[in-house]
Amino acid sequence: QVQLVESGGGLVQAGGSLRLSCAASGNIFSINAISWYQQAPGKQRVLVASMTSAGSTNYADSVKGRFTISRDNAKNTVYLQMNSLKPEDTAVYYCKVVAQAFKFSVEDDYWGQGTQVTVSS
């Protein structure tokens, strides 16, 4: 199994920056696609950023130009750099990876526990 531990959330003023981290551990043969989701209070979880195994990225219009997704394969860690934060970015952020636990196992989705980001105006 793959375990994901997120960190880096917190309280920040509008216009500020945060970097979220998502560290994977456990049985990891390969981590393929990675993504970050946000879930605001009372709303559904939505995709904000993703990266394929080839490195292609995609962003929600609401964060384009402000958020950057990246990965450090040597550390099995995924990042979300968030700049120019706005109060509407306030949400719990979840990382998700598509990974193989073993060489001949099928890919599966693994989720982090979520980290709270609060942006004050």
PDB file of C-alpha atoms in Angstrom:
ATOM      1  CA  GLN A   1       0.000   0.000   0.000  1.00  0.00           C
ATOM      2  CA  VAL A   2       0.960   3.603  -0.552  1.00  0.00           C
ATOM      3  CA  GLN A   3       0.543   6.150   2.218  1.00  0.00           C
ATOM      4  CA  LEU A   4       0.416   9.888   1.572  1.00  0.00           C
ATOM      5  CA  VAL A   5       1.125  12.521   4.207  1.00  0.00           C
ATOM      6  CA  GLU A   6       0.378  16.139   3.424  1.00  0.00           C
ATOM      7  CA  SER A   7       1.864  19.217   5.031  1.00  0.00           C
ATOM      8  CA  GLY A   8       2.267  22.922   4.453  1.00  0.00           C
ATOM      9  CA  GLY A   9      -1.229  24.230   4.970  1.00  0.00           C
ATOM     10  CA  GLY A  10      -2.024  27.102   7.266  1.00  0.00           C
ATOM     11  CA  LEU A  11      -3.344  30.614   7.596  1.00  0.00           C
ATOM     12  CA  VAL A  12      -2.064  33.262   5.215  1.00  0.00           C
ATOM     13  CA  GLN A  13      -3.124  36.756   4.202  1.00  0.00           C
ATOM     14  CA  ALA A  14      -4.478  37.450   0.770  1.00  0.00           C
ATOM     15  CA  GLY A  15      -1.629  37.867  -1.685  1.00  0.00           C
ATOM     16  CA  GLY A  16       0.595  35.514   0.240  1.00  0.00           C
ATOM     17  CA  SER A  17       2.051  32.143  -0.699  1.00  0.00           C
ATOM     18  CA  LEU A  18       2.084  28.608   0.598  1.00  0.00           C
ATOM     19  CA  ARG A  19       3.700  25.414  -0.601  1.00  0.00           C
ATOM     20  CA  LEU A  20       1.898  22.181   0.058  1.00  0.00           C
ATOM     21  CA  SER A  21       3.809  18.920   0.167  1.00  0.00           C
ATOM     22  CA  CYS A  22       2.565  15.372  -0.203  1.00  0.00           C
ATOM     23  CA  ALA A  23       5.057  12.679   0.724  1.00  0.00           C
ATOM     24  CA  ALA A  24       4.448   9.120  -0.375  1.00  0.00           C
ATOM     25  CA  SER A  25       5.735   6.118   1.518  1.00  0.00           C
ATOM     26  CA  GLY A  26       5.155   2.404   1.772  1.00  0.00           C
ATOM     27  CA  ASN A  27       5.268  -0.029  -1.104  1.00  0.00           C
ATOM     28  CA  ILE A  28       5.882   2.138  -4.147  1.00  0.00           C
ATOM     29  CA  PHE A  29       6.919   0.699  -7.462  1.00  0.00           C
ATOM     30  CA  SER A  30       5.975   3.785  -9.442  1.00  0.00           C
ATOM     31  CA  ILE A  31       4.012   6.999  -9.073  1.00  0.00           C
ATOM     32  CA  ASN A  32       2.379   8.021 -12.308  1.00  0.00           C
ATOM     33  CA  ALA A  33      -0.197  10.805 -12.511  1.00  0.00           C
ATOM     34  CA  ILE A  34      -0.398  13.246  -9.628  1.00  0.00           C
ATOM     35  CA  SER A  35      -3.010  15.822  -8.762  1.00  0.00           C
ATOM     36  CA  TRP A  36      -4.289  18.256  -6.167  1.00  0.00           C
ATOM     37  CA  TYR A  37      -7.921  18.859  -5.272  1.00  0.00           C
ATOM     38  CA  GLN A  38      -9.591  21.500  -3.164  1.00  0.00           C
ATOM     39  CA  GLN A  39     -12.756  21.157  -1.144  1.00  0.00           C
ATOM     40  CA  ALA A  40     -14.292  24.328   0.204  1.00  0.00           C
ATOM     41  CA  PRO A  41     -16.858  24.173   3.025  1.00  0.00           C
ATOM     42  CA  GLY A  42     -20.154  22.849   1.768  1.00  0.00           C
ATOM     43  CA  LYS A  43     -18.818  22.230  -1.725  1.00  0.00           C
ATOM     44  CA  GLN A  44     -17.676  19.271  -3.731  1.00  0.00           C
ATOM     45  CA  ARG A  45     -14.042  18.346  -4.101  1.00  0.00           C
ATOM     46  CA  VAL A  46     -12.683  19.821  -7.328  1.00  0.00           C
ATOM     47  CA  LEU A  47      -9.510  19.282  -9.289  1.00  0.00           C
ATOM     48  CA  VAL A  48      -7.177  22.273  -9.305  1.00  0.00           C
ATOM     49  CA  ALA A  49      -3.946  20.890 -10.748  1.00  0.00           C
ATOM     50  CA  SER A  50      -2.653  17.706 -12.293  1.00  0.00           C
ATOM     51  CA  MET A  51       0.478  16.322 -13.891  1.00  0.00           C
ATOM     52  CA  THR A  52       0.832  13.226 -16.019  1.00  0.00           C
ATOM     53  CA  SER A  53       3.742  10.824 -15.748  1.00  0.00           C
ATOM     54  CA  ALA A  54       5.175  12.529 -18.835  1.00  0.00           C
ATOM     55  CA  GLY A  55       5.113  15.885 -17.097  1.00  0.00           C
ATOM     56  CA  SER A  56       2.161  17.511 -18.816  1.00  0.00           C
ATOM     57  CA  THR A  57       0.256  19.803 -16.481  1.00  0.00           C
ATOM     58  CA  ASN A  58      -3.277  21.079 -16.336  1.00  0.00           C
ATOM     59  CA  TYR A  59      -4.829  23.688 -14.077  1.00  0.00           C
ATOM     60  CA  ALA A  60      -8.295  24.856 -13.198  1.00  0.00           C
ATOM     61  CA  ASP A  61      -9.025  28.297 -14.592  1.00  0.00           C
ATOM     62  CA  SER A  62      -9.410  29.636 -11.054  1.00  0.00           C
ATOM     63  CA  VAL A  63      -5.764  28.924 -10.197  1.00  0.00           C
ATOM     64  CA  LYS A  64      -4.039  29.168 -13.571  1.00  0.00           C
ATOM     65  CA  GLY A  65      -0.996  31.406 -13.391  1.00  0.00           C
ATOM     66  CA  ARG A  66      -0.968  31.318  -9.581  1.00  0.00           C
ATOM     67  CA  PHE A  67      -0.534  27.638  -8.643  1.00  0.00           C
ATOM     68  CA  THR A  68       2.202  25.279  -9.806  1.00  0.00           C
ATOM     69  CA  ILE A  69       2.232  21.522  -9.411  1.00  0.00           C
ATOM     70  CA  SER A  70       5.556  19.703  -9.305  1.00  0.00           C
ATOM     71  CA  ARG A  71       7.134  16.469  -8.173  1.00  0.00           C
ATOM     72  CA  ASP A  72      10.427  15.179  -6.834  1.00  0.00           C
ATOM     73  CA  ASN A  73      10.653  11.585  -7.941  1.00  0.00           C
ATOM     74  CA  ALA A  74      13.728  10.897  -5.824  1.00  0.00           C
ATOM     75  CA  LYS A  75      11.807  11.897  -2.714  1.00  0.00           C
ATOM     76  CA  ASN A  76       8.445  10.496  -3.824  1.00  0.00           C
ATOM     77  CA  THR A  77       6.996  13.890  -3.006  1.00  0.00           C
ATOM     78  CA  VAL A  78       4.460  16.038  -4.779  1.00  0.00           C
ATOM     79  CA  TYR A  79       4.168  19.792  -4.333  1.00  0.00           C
ATOM     80  CA  LEU A  80       1.658  22.539  -4.930  1.00  0.00           C
ATOM     81  CA  GLN A  81       3.113  26.041  -4.918  1.00  0.00           C
ATOM     82  CA  MET A  82       0.332  28.535  -4.334  1.00  0.00           C
ATOM     83  CA  ASN A  83       1.019  32.218  -4.973  1.00  0.00           C
ATOM     84  CA  SER A  84      -1.153  35.314  -4.937  1.00  0.00           C
ATOM     85  CA  LEU A  85      -3.613  33.541  -2.701  1.00  0.00           C
ATOM     86  CA  LYS A  86      -7.178  34.777  -2.509  1.00  0.00           C
ATOM     87  CA  PRO A  87      -9.844  34.283   0.170  1.00  0.00           C
ATOM     88  CA  GLU A  88     -11.740  32.082  -2.281  1.00  0.00           C
ATOM     89  CA  ASP A  89      -8.800  29.654  -2.255  1.00  0.00           C
ATOM     90  CA  THR A  90      -9.737  28.763   1.326  1.00  0.00           C
ATOM     91  CA  ALA A  91     -10.342  25.023   1.374  1.00  0.00           C
ATOM     92  CA  VAL A  92      -8.982  21.682   2.404  1.00  0.00           C
ATOM     93  CA  TYR A  93      -6.456  20.537  -0.176  1.00  0.00           C
ATOM     94  CA  TYR A  94      -5.977  16.884  -1.005  1.00  0.00           C
ATOM     95  CA  CYS A  95      -3.258  15.259  -3.041  1.00  0.00           C
ATOM     96  CA  LYS A  96      -3.940  12.194  -5.107  1.00  0.00           C
ATOM     97  CA  VAL A  97      -1.477   9.929  -6.846  1.00  0.00           C
ATOM     98  CA  VAL A  98      -2.001   7.111  -9.279  1.00  0.00           C
ATOM     99  CA  ALA A  99       0.579   4.550  -8.301  1.00  0.00           C
ATOM    100  CA  GLN A 100       1.653   0.968  -8.540  1.00  0.00           C
ATOM    101  CA  ALA A 101       2.539  -0.615  -5.230  1.00  0.00           C
ATOM    102  CA  PHE A 102       4.383  -3.495  -6.871  1.00  0.00           C
ATOM    103  CA  LYS A 103       5.820  -4.167 -10.304  1.00  0.00           C
ATOM    104  CA  PHE A 104       2.944  -6.371 -11.475  1.00  0.00           C
ATOM    105  CA  SER A 105       0.124  -4.730  -9.555  1.00  0.00           C
ATOM    106  CA  VAL A 106      -2.489  -2.587 -11.211  1.00  0.00           C
ATOM    107  CA  GLU A 107      -2.505   1.158 -10.757  1.00  0.00           C
ATOM    108  CA  ASP A 108      -4.646   2.507  -7.982  1.00  0.00           C
ATOM    109  CA  ASP A 109      -5.635   5.902  -6.633  1.00  0.00           C
ATOM    110  CA  TYR A 110      -4.233   6.985  -3.283  1.00  0.00           C
ATOM    111  CA  TRP A 111      -5.343  10.067  -1.362  1.00  0.00           C
ATOM    112  CA  GLY A 112      -3.710  12.219   1.248  1.00  0.00           C
ATOM    113  CA  GLN A 113      -5.511  13.139   4.457  1.00  0.00           C
ATOM    114  CA  GLY A 114      -5.995  16.751   3.444  1.00  0.00           C
ATOM    115  CA  THR A 115      -4.471  19.968   4.699  1.00  0.00           C
ATOM    116  CA  GLN A 116      -6.372  23.143   5.543  1.00  0.00           C
ATOM    117  CA  VAL A 117      -5.543  26.358   3.743  1.00  0.00           C
ATOM    118  CA  THR A 118      -7.177  29.529   5.027  1.00  0.00           C
ATOM    119  CA  VAL A 119      -6.689  32.849   3.264  1.00  0.00           C
ATOM    120  CA  SER A 120      -7.737  35.944   5.151  1.00  0.00           C
ATOM    121  CA  SER A 121      -8.754  39.149   3.423  1.00  0.00           C
TER     122      SER A 121
END
